């Protein structure tokens, strides 16, 4: 299946040139568009700052890695074919990492269930292992495919996030730190993933909540102290094993220093780090570019009065951060799931959302196929996503290319899409909580 | 603050200097007025008014030189300035592109460029003040050039300088008589006497091309030269409209000052040092009509005998255009001058064109992206000039200013020569790009191209994305689209000098001096109109409300989902059936997925619904009956 | 569904609970109500049409008195004589273009030729989504011997800055020119010569005399694609063969952004003695219409200034149909009754007006739904240029000189007036409607009105889908509700949430099949150059084979034991999405399609379904099911339409192929609709019909 997915991508890359995916606003945002990257590279070659001209807003590292590939034009109608090949490989790696993460999660789940001796009573509705499901979902998700084919750099950002989660799950502090630093460097928002990563490194992968083990301890009588002892020693409630966390912090520091040094070397003639931060993070935080995307902020800031702009900027940026703590408190025993929820929230509320972000969190969603088995209105969500992803290009076409519609048409799809994501996030969280409650009920009886 | 103070001090110093030496400066102030008439191949006539007033040094009192201008120069430290108001387009193909007049044509709208002698830190501020001063002076909205998105600083594409030149254009500025009146006020005897008295508004604004220029140059010694010129292309209103465009069989329409301006010339402006009228006959005509440049031959004849005939000194070919000069000093009210030309035989000639016709057009449709194409079409001029060897090449310099909302991808530059794609490096010799910053500054593209002589046509293509603006950044007529100002194409290897022998050094003619200058051949392309997509201007409140509602929805429901536990615990204690939180339950009810509660409750609910339906129906019936009764 | 999502989440607790349960429980009644209401509203549409009005103040039509005078007519007559001579003396068909260019040059206009080649049959049904890039551009290769030659003349506005242009198009056939075409050319030329002297012009004027020997659309679209996205190929710059023109006539000339385009031609002489009439054609590809203001200007000037009679297309068979008259009577009585009740409801419409309006409306809907432009104005609409074509149909014999001259005067004044109005316009057309239906040249139905019947028809779908999905799940739940207490398997009630995945998979398989089927004609038209019947047969056979193969690969719909309710719910959801999309792309198609599809979906239930109703209603249900299933099949629909239109009930598979080919050549979205929305829905209906109701078995499989 995975091979088939890769082959499908290759076919699209080689022959699907006239779909103009790279110019679709759903696919490529000002941050991730490869055309802009090529422009930045051209400016850099012309010994100007790549950021001059407010065209490129990505990372200098990407510039030096992908730039040479964009400059050499293949004769075919598909301009950036080499980059697309790179992206195909990147997608494949990301899928494999998701698979491994799923494996570890599966093992952890089995262990914890066994320690609660629920293993027999709780059978998996999804007979395949969660990791395979997740990786297949990630590979065959049409949005991942168009993101990969329609040349934009979000596959790499997704890969970095996945690397971070994988590293944290399998307790590889350096890897996790690398993923964290790179993801944060490429697109600011993964910075809030520091919490789940720390929890992962501290507590280990997802488990039923600590209360369950307490009840287990209380309810199950002296028969298996050893089990309780094991479980308690395995995951002492509350106390967190600090060593990997400290490792992680150290490595984060090292990697970030390294990345900054690299950037300053790349930008030494032109601009410098100061300009880089202004043009990347500043561009993300103060929504400068008003070109349409599947989010809602572009139209909002195109219409809002100027004297309220800064206020709403603060509000919307806070809106992402605000939910971080409550979620962390409520779901601290499931760091991976926490990471998924964060990515979903970011993909919904970030300033330049694209289909790539949705592809990432939908892929991660597959990791929790067992826990989320009785999620509600999946039917509605599924068809809602299909509807929106079909509606959005049509509305865009009507507005931009035929001139018979106006901007409200496209904005409406953005609104609907945000609502869908809201329902998805809320439903996943509540059903996960319900799942934990069920576990507790099981223990009690 | 500091620059301002220094500026003040400097101006004070200059004022003192001026006060110190008023007499010599006042003595040497000069004013000359000239008019050049020229028949055009497509049965039109060109009239070029040229007034020059000069002062050796800025003073407090001028009796000829306009005081406003000298103040302008002193205040803003202008070393060079040109402001032009233009209406209509110069037709490079038929009206020529190689002679001094046609290389000094201007694009439609307002164009302003100035060279300051100031440190580069103060230039932008000075420019802004200058635009305001000029807009006050000429009753035009030149002050739109104040915003940093409107002007740019080309390095060598426009006029080689060291960073102290500013260039701005307003293609949409409408030109009308309220711009002409202040311009005339600068003349010593406004339009009351002299050549300027020909400027009868209805006739000159009916022209096909109308460009009014003002050029300032200051010499090192502080002397100021003010060149005011007005170029109009007029249709001689001879007979009925039918004869305007008639077959080539008929001769050209004969015209005279009377026809063109509804005026005759009666005497010169008294204070003017020299006041003359030239009738220029292109070499194309003379090539037809024969070598002897007499003022009346078998093809045409001038209504009045010229005072002097000048032949162009041209080394290339034997035949050259010639000037017929009339000195206005010899005429007065009793015998007014009415120069005219009468054609006897039909005559077809063509003006010498620029080496390439430069055209510019937009490609693509839709409001998302497009391409701007600049096409050169050879006129085989180099063959006429001889030296057509196969390895020769022609240089062309392109200056293009892009507004910021046209986001050009400079890496996407393609060049097609004679229909086949060429590598950039083959043609492009030098390129200088200053990319546009969003809402901050326009992009400037300067290219030095080198075309092979044998080339027939070349096309340069640049892709761009169309920007999306904030609702306040749209003009009132947002749906008209936005303008891309004309590109300037200049051919440095060709200069448009036309030298006539200066017979008497006593009466030096500034117009002919200008003709002598070695100006490179320049031509402007068309203005382009880029339609941008617009947001719904009536929507702000709705958009704000909707967006905030959706975000609040996310926020509230997620918080709800998180704090649901307490409710659950209590309900579990109360042994009630475990029910999820409010909103999901409601959605669940709508979807009808929670089976256990709905089974129990749906039965009482549906009668309620039916009852409600009944009520509604009842009310409707009553309303209908009421209406019916009330109407009948 | 998105909207329902929003309303779900609004914090209005009890009401929504009630409504939700109410609708879910009475979904059958509700859907019946909605559908009938929708159909009734559809019938009321002609009564709801409003009079058109000019909403853009800048175009003040008829404010200036026209300059077009008799000497222009004299010029036109001179032109006719000249061009007849030119056409007579030249064999290669280049005579007329040369003559036109000659004339235009004498007017002092810039002229150029544009050579183009007839583009072969392309298969690009997706052109709508890959939003028109170069795929219209024609790459000249040596295979074509003869190529058409458009003649373009451009008048530069005297004091304008040349940013915008107005395009006048007169199609003519350079090979076999007819008299009325000569007349239209003369009309165009006289207007052109008038405009070349006009001093009030602020936009450039482009006169394109399109060589319509390959059809006028081909000529105009070739010119437009060369105008907007030219292809730079070597050897384009040599002029038309047979003439050695100077370079300036061969290189392509442009004139800024197009503000509007006016295509006018003089048709055959019809019913003598009546007033001369003008027919407006406005429908562009995929049911796009030009801005209503343009039509208003034309209509106003034609009727109130020049005394033409303005028509739009109509389906004339409807005018004489008896049942329509009956409906009209009913509507009239109802309308008058409502009028009595409330004098503000102006719904009463005289029966003949209603019939008239319905005939026009039907043709308007039909043309939009077909998605094929009714003339060369469609090519303009693809580039966001508002265009309308006028066909003058004179009512005199073309030899009748003074009638002709008066006709020329009025036609010229009409065109001049339109040009003047557009010339006044500062912004591009944006004030008035783009989405509307015409019931008369001066009556329109805006989107806000004609959306109502469609919305009424579509609304039941999500609710029925929800109810069905719920039903499917409740049964699944009810099985293990009783052992809910036995807490050993609380975690096992989870199948319910994801049960629909099976039916979604069936849907996916069928959609894949539909995509393959819709792409098959491309290859068939590539390889087999056979008769339509052959290719149609190949098509059908191939699609059936593909279906079988897909089932073999991905599992047949019944293998996974999917409940028919879930299957139906999936089908209904997908069809509602599809209809919603299509209503945005091309409303008329969606409107017509919904009339067929929605009853089919709502009625469909398994034949074997054991439902507790006695014999009669069950048989009725069954019969209606089968009836709808038969008439839902696209070829059958086509056959029925043909039969209704021209009364020939000959069954011919070739016709189907021909019409489909017609659709995809014009890259009409209707083709996509038929094969990506309608056909899968129909297949799913069949599946539901023949569904073996083994719910119990499937339940066992699920536990």
PDB file of C-alpha atoms in Angstrom, chain C residues 136-271:
ATOM      1  CA  UNK C 136      -6.965  27.110 -25.830  1.00  0.00           C
ATOM      2  CA  UNK C 137      -3.887  28.248 -27.670  1.00  0.00           C
ATOM      3  CA  UNK C 138      -3.479  26.670 -31.067  1.00  0.00           C
ATOM      4  CA  UNK C 139      -0.016  25.569 -32.042  1.00  0.00           C
ATOM      5  CA  UNK C 140       0.251  25.790 -35.800  1.00  0.00           C
ATOM      6  CA  UNK C 141       1.665  22.639 -37.327  1.00  0.00           C
ATOM      7  CA  UNK C 142       2.066  21.941 -40.981  1.00  0.00           C
ATOM      8  CA  UNK C 143      -0.826  19.533 -41.218  1.00  0.00           C
ATOM      9  CA  UNK C 144      -3.472  22.175 -41.808  1.00  0.00           C
ATOM     10  CA  UNK C 145      -3.645  23.471 -45.327  1.00  0.00           C
ATOM     11  CA  UNK C 146      -6.227  26.206 -44.958  1.00  0.00           C
ATOM     12  CA  UNK C 147      -6.360  28.583 -42.047  1.00  0.00           C
ATOM     13  CA  UNK C 148      -8.849  31.235 -41.175  1.00  0.00           C
ATOM     14  CA  UNK C 149      -7.887  34.888 -41.159  1.00  0.00           C
ATOM     15  CA  UNK C 150      -9.417  37.335 -38.741  1.00  0.00           C
ATOM     16  CA  UNK C 151      -9.126  40.996 -39.554  1.00  0.00           C
ATOM     17  CA  UNK C 152      -8.625  43.369 -36.675  1.00  0.00           C
ATOM     18  CA  UNK C 153      -8.850  47.117 -36.750  1.00  0.00           C
ATOM     19  CA  UNK C 154      -8.056  49.262 -33.726  1.00  0.00           C
ATOM     20  CA  UNK C 155      -9.020  52.884 -33.194  1.00  0.00           C
ATOM     21  CA  UNK C 156      -6.904  54.587 -30.584  1.00  0.00           C
ATOM     22  CA  UNK C 157      -9.065  56.895 -28.517  1.00  0.00           C
ATOM     23  CA  UNK C 158      -7.874  60.436 -29.295  1.00  0.00           C
ATOM     24  CA  UNK C 159      -7.292  61.563 -25.739  1.00  0.00           C
ATOM     25  CA  UNK C 160      -7.562  58.225 -23.971  1.00  0.00           C
ATOM     26  CA  UNK C 161      -4.622  56.464 -22.392  1.00  0.00           C
ATOM     27  CA  UNK C 162      -5.434  53.170 -24.059  1.00  0.00           C
ATOM     28  CA  UNK C 163      -5.894  51.131 -20.916  1.00  0.00           C
ATOM     29  CA  UNK C 164      -9.264  49.752 -21.903  1.00  0.00           C
ATOM     30  CA  UNK C 165     -10.939  48.678 -25.105  1.00  0.00           C
ATOM     31  CA  UNK C 166     -14.390  47.907 -26.423  1.00  0.00           C
ATOM     32  CA  UNK C 167     -14.630  45.036 -28.866  1.00  0.00           C
ATOM     33  CA  UNK C 168     -17.047  44.838 -31.776  1.00  0.00           C
ATOM     34  CA  UNK C 169     -17.281  41.525 -33.579  1.00  0.00           C
ATOM     35  CA  UNK C 170     -18.904  40.793 -36.914  1.00  0.00           C
ATOM     36  CA  UNK C 171     -18.561  37.183 -37.978  1.00  0.00           C
ATOM     37  CA  UNK C 172     -18.589  36.360 -41.669  1.00  0.00           C
ATOM     38  CA  UNK C 173     -17.632  33.382 -43.730  1.00  0.00           C
ATOM     39  CA  UNK C 174     -14.720  34.282 -45.973  1.00  0.00           C
ATOM     40  CA  UNK C 175     -15.254  31.233 -48.165  1.00  0.00           C
ATOM     41  CA  UNK C 176     -18.961  31.468 -48.981  1.00  0.00           C
ATOM     42  CA  UNK C 177     -20.101  34.890 -47.932  1.00  0.00           C
ATOM     43  CA  UNK C 178     -23.835  35.446 -47.855  1.00  0.00           C
ATOM     44  CA  UNK C 179     -25.715  38.640 -48.354  1.00  0.00           C
ATOM     45  CA  UNK C 180     -26.738  39.150 -44.758  1.00  0.00           C
ATOM     46  CA  UNK C 181     -23.145  38.672 -43.693  1.00  0.00           C
ATOM     47  CA  UNK C 182     -22.139  41.382 -46.133  1.00  0.00           C
ATOM     48  CA  UNK C 183     -24.786  43.567 -44.599  1.00  0.00           C
ATOM     49  CA  UNK C 184     -23.480  42.949 -41.095  1.00  0.00           C
ATOM     50  CA  UNK C 185     -19.943  43.662 -42.268  1.00  0.00           C
ATOM     51  CA  UNK C 186     -21.127  46.901 -43.798  1.00  0.00           C
ATOM     52  CA  UNK C 187     -22.925  47.793 -40.594  1.00  0.00           C
ATOM     53  CA  UNK C 188     -19.772  47.106 -38.607  1.00  0.00           C
ATOM     54  CA  UNK C 189     -17.674  49.120 -40.986  1.00  0.00           C
ATOM     55  CA  UNK C 190     -19.957  52.125 -40.946  1.00  0.00           C
ATOM     56  CA  UNK C 191     -20.028  52.129 -37.155  1.00  0.00           C
ATOM     57  CA  UNK C 192     -16.270  51.774 -37.161  1.00  0.00           C
ATOM     58  CA  UNK C 193     -15.795  54.702 -39.492  1.00  0.00           C
ATOM     59  CA  UNK C 194     -18.122  56.788 -37.366  1.00  0.00           C
ATOM     60  CA  UNK C 195     -16.181  55.900 -34.226  1.00  0.00           C
ATOM     61  CA  UNK C 196     -12.883  56.640 -35.929  1.00  0.00           C
ATOM     62  CA  UNK C 197     -14.051  60.252 -36.183  1.00  0.00           C
ATOM     63  CA  UNK C 198     -15.596  60.364 -32.729  1.00  0.00           C
ATOM     64  CA  UNK C 199     -13.902  62.693 -30.288  1.00  0.00           C
ATOM     65  CA  UNK C 200     -15.716  61.480 -27.190  1.00  0.00           C
ATOM     66  CA  UNK C 201     -13.991  58.130 -27.155  1.00  0.00           C
ATOM     67  CA  UNK C 202     -12.098  57.338 -23.992  1.00  0.00           C
ATOM     68  CA  UNK C 203     -11.596  53.631 -24.660  1.00  0.00           C
ATOM     69  CA  UNK C 204     -10.021  52.121 -27.733  1.00  0.00           C
ATOM     70  CA  UNK C 205     -12.289  50.426 -30.208  1.00  0.00           C
ATOM     71  CA  UNK C 206     -11.401  47.030 -31.633  1.00  0.00           C
ATOM     72  CA  UNK C 207     -13.328  45.792 -34.601  1.00  0.00           C
ATOM     73  CA  UNK C 208     -12.813  42.095 -35.151  1.00  0.00           C
ATOM     74  CA  UNK C 209     -14.288  40.791 -38.369  1.00  0.00           C
ATOM     75  CA  UNK C 210     -14.111  37.136 -37.503  1.00  0.00           C
ATOM     76  CA  UNK C 211     -13.644  34.575 -40.231  1.00  0.00           C
ATOM     77  CA  UNK C 212     -16.329  32.090 -39.336  1.00  0.00           C
ATOM     78  CA  UNK C 213     -15.518  29.390 -41.859  1.00  0.00           C
ATOM     79  CA  UNK C 214     -14.768  27.067 -38.943  1.00  0.00           C
ATOM     80  CA  UNK C 215     -17.549  28.495 -36.836  1.00  0.00           C
ATOM     81  CA  UNK C 216     -17.502  31.896 -35.263  1.00  0.00           C
ATOM     82  CA  UNK C 217     -16.703  30.601 -31.798  1.00  0.00           C
ATOM     83  CA  UNK C 218     -13.479  29.058 -33.077  1.00  0.00           C
ATOM     84  CA  UNK C 219     -12.390  32.289 -34.706  1.00  0.00           C
ATOM     85  CA  UNK C 220     -13.178  34.496 -31.749  1.00  0.00           C
ATOM     86  CA  UNK C 221     -11.721  32.159 -29.164  1.00  0.00           C
ATOM     87  CA  UNK C 222      -8.558  31.764 -31.231  1.00  0.00           C
ATOM     88  CA  UNK C 223      -8.192  35.515 -31.376  1.00  0.00           C
ATOM     89  CA  UNK C 224      -8.875  35.882 -27.665  1.00  0.00           C
ATOM     90  CA  UNK C 225      -6.394  33.240 -26.668  1.00  0.00           C
ATOM     91  CA  UNK C 226      -3.782  34.886 -28.869  1.00  0.00           C
ATOM     92  CA  UNK C 227      -4.706  38.167 -27.215  1.00  0.00           C
ATOM     93  CA  UNK C 228      -4.511  36.971 -23.653  1.00  0.00           C
ATOM     94  CA  UNK C 229      -1.978  34.185 -23.544  1.00  0.00           C
ATOM     95  CA  UNK C 230      -0.091  34.213 -26.815  1.00  0.00           C
ATOM     96  CA  UNK C 231       2.236  31.443 -27.834  1.00  0.00           C
ATOM     97  CA  UNK C 232       5.540  32.669 -29.164  1.00  0.00           C
ATOM     98  CA  UNK C 233       6.439  30.341 -31.990  1.00  0.00           C
ATOM     99  CA  UNK C 234       8.826  30.941 -34.797  1.00  0.00           C
ATOM    100  CA  UNK C 235       7.401  31.766 -38.191  1.00  0.00           C
ATOM    101  CA  UNK C 236       4.251  33.334 -36.857  1.00  0.00           C
ATOM    102  CA  UNK C 237       5.354  36.715 -38.105  1.00  0.00           C
ATOM    103  CA  UNK C 238       5.024  35.975 -41.800  1.00  0.00           C
ATOM    104  CA  UNK C 239       1.800  37.334 -43.119  1.00  0.00           C
ATOM    105  CA  UNK C 240      -1.082  35.483 -44.710  1.00  0.00           C
ATOM    106  CA  UNK C 241       0.003  33.658 -47.803  1.00  0.00           C
ATOM    107  CA  UNK C 242      -0.752  35.412 -51.043  1.00  0.00           C
ATOM    108  CA  UNK C 243      -0.130  38.928 -49.793  1.00  0.00           C
ATOM    109  CA  UNK C 244       3.190  40.535 -49.029  1.00  0.00           C
ATOM    110  CA  UNK C 245       2.060  43.009 -46.442  1.00  0.00           C
ATOM    111  CA  UNK C 246       4.264  45.280 -44.439  1.00  0.00           C
ATOM    112  CA  UNK C 247       5.227  44.097 -40.993  1.00  0.00           C
ATOM    113  CA  UNK C 248       2.757  46.310 -39.235  1.00  0.00           C
ATOM    114  CA  UNK C 249      -0.215  44.376 -40.556  1.00  0.00           C
ATOM    115  CA  UNK C 250       1.127  40.995 -39.547  1.00  0.00           C
ATOM    116  CA  UNK C 251       2.270  41.495 -35.984  1.00  0.00           C
ATOM    117  CA  UNK C 252      -0.474  41.054 -33.456  1.00  0.00           C
ATOM    118  CA  UNK C 253      -1.849  44.317 -32.096  1.00  0.00           C
ATOM    119  CA  UNK C 254      -3.480  44.772 -28.741  1.00  0.00           C
ATOM    120  CA  UNK C 255      -5.454  47.463 -27.015  1.00  0.00           C
ATOM    121  CA  UNK C 256      -5.584  47.194 -23.270  1.00  0.00           C
ATOM    122  CA  UNK C 257      -8.081  45.440 -21.049  1.00  0.00           C
ATOM    123  CA  UNK C 258     -11.414  44.667 -22.616  1.00  0.00           C
ATOM    124  CA  UNK C 259     -14.322  46.450 -21.015  1.00  0.00           C
ATOM    125  CA  UNK C 260     -17.096  44.774 -22.968  1.00  0.00           C
ATOM    126  CA  UNK C 261     -17.719  43.054 -26.258  1.00  0.00           C
ATOM    127  CA  UNK C 262     -20.617  43.302 -28.650  1.00  0.00           C
ATOM    128  CA  UNK C 263     -21.124  40.647 -31.305  1.00  0.00           C
ATOM    129  CA  UNK C 264     -23.645  41.587 -33.940  1.00  0.00           C
ATOM    130  CA  UNK C 265     -24.729  39.940 -37.135  1.00  0.00           C
ATOM    131  CA  UNK C 266     -27.604  40.255 -39.527  1.00  0.00           C
ATOM    132  CA  UNK C 267     -29.582  37.080 -39.804  1.00  0.00           C
ATOM    133  CA  UNK C 268     -31.778  35.741 -42.571  1.00  0.00           C
ATOM    134  CA  UNK C 269     -34.870  37.635 -43.488  1.00  0.00           C
ATOM    135  CA  UNK C 270     -37.792  36.232 -41.590  1.00  0.00           C
ATOM    136  CA  UNK C 271     -41.461  37.083 -41.274  1.00  0.00           C
TER     137      UNK C 271
END
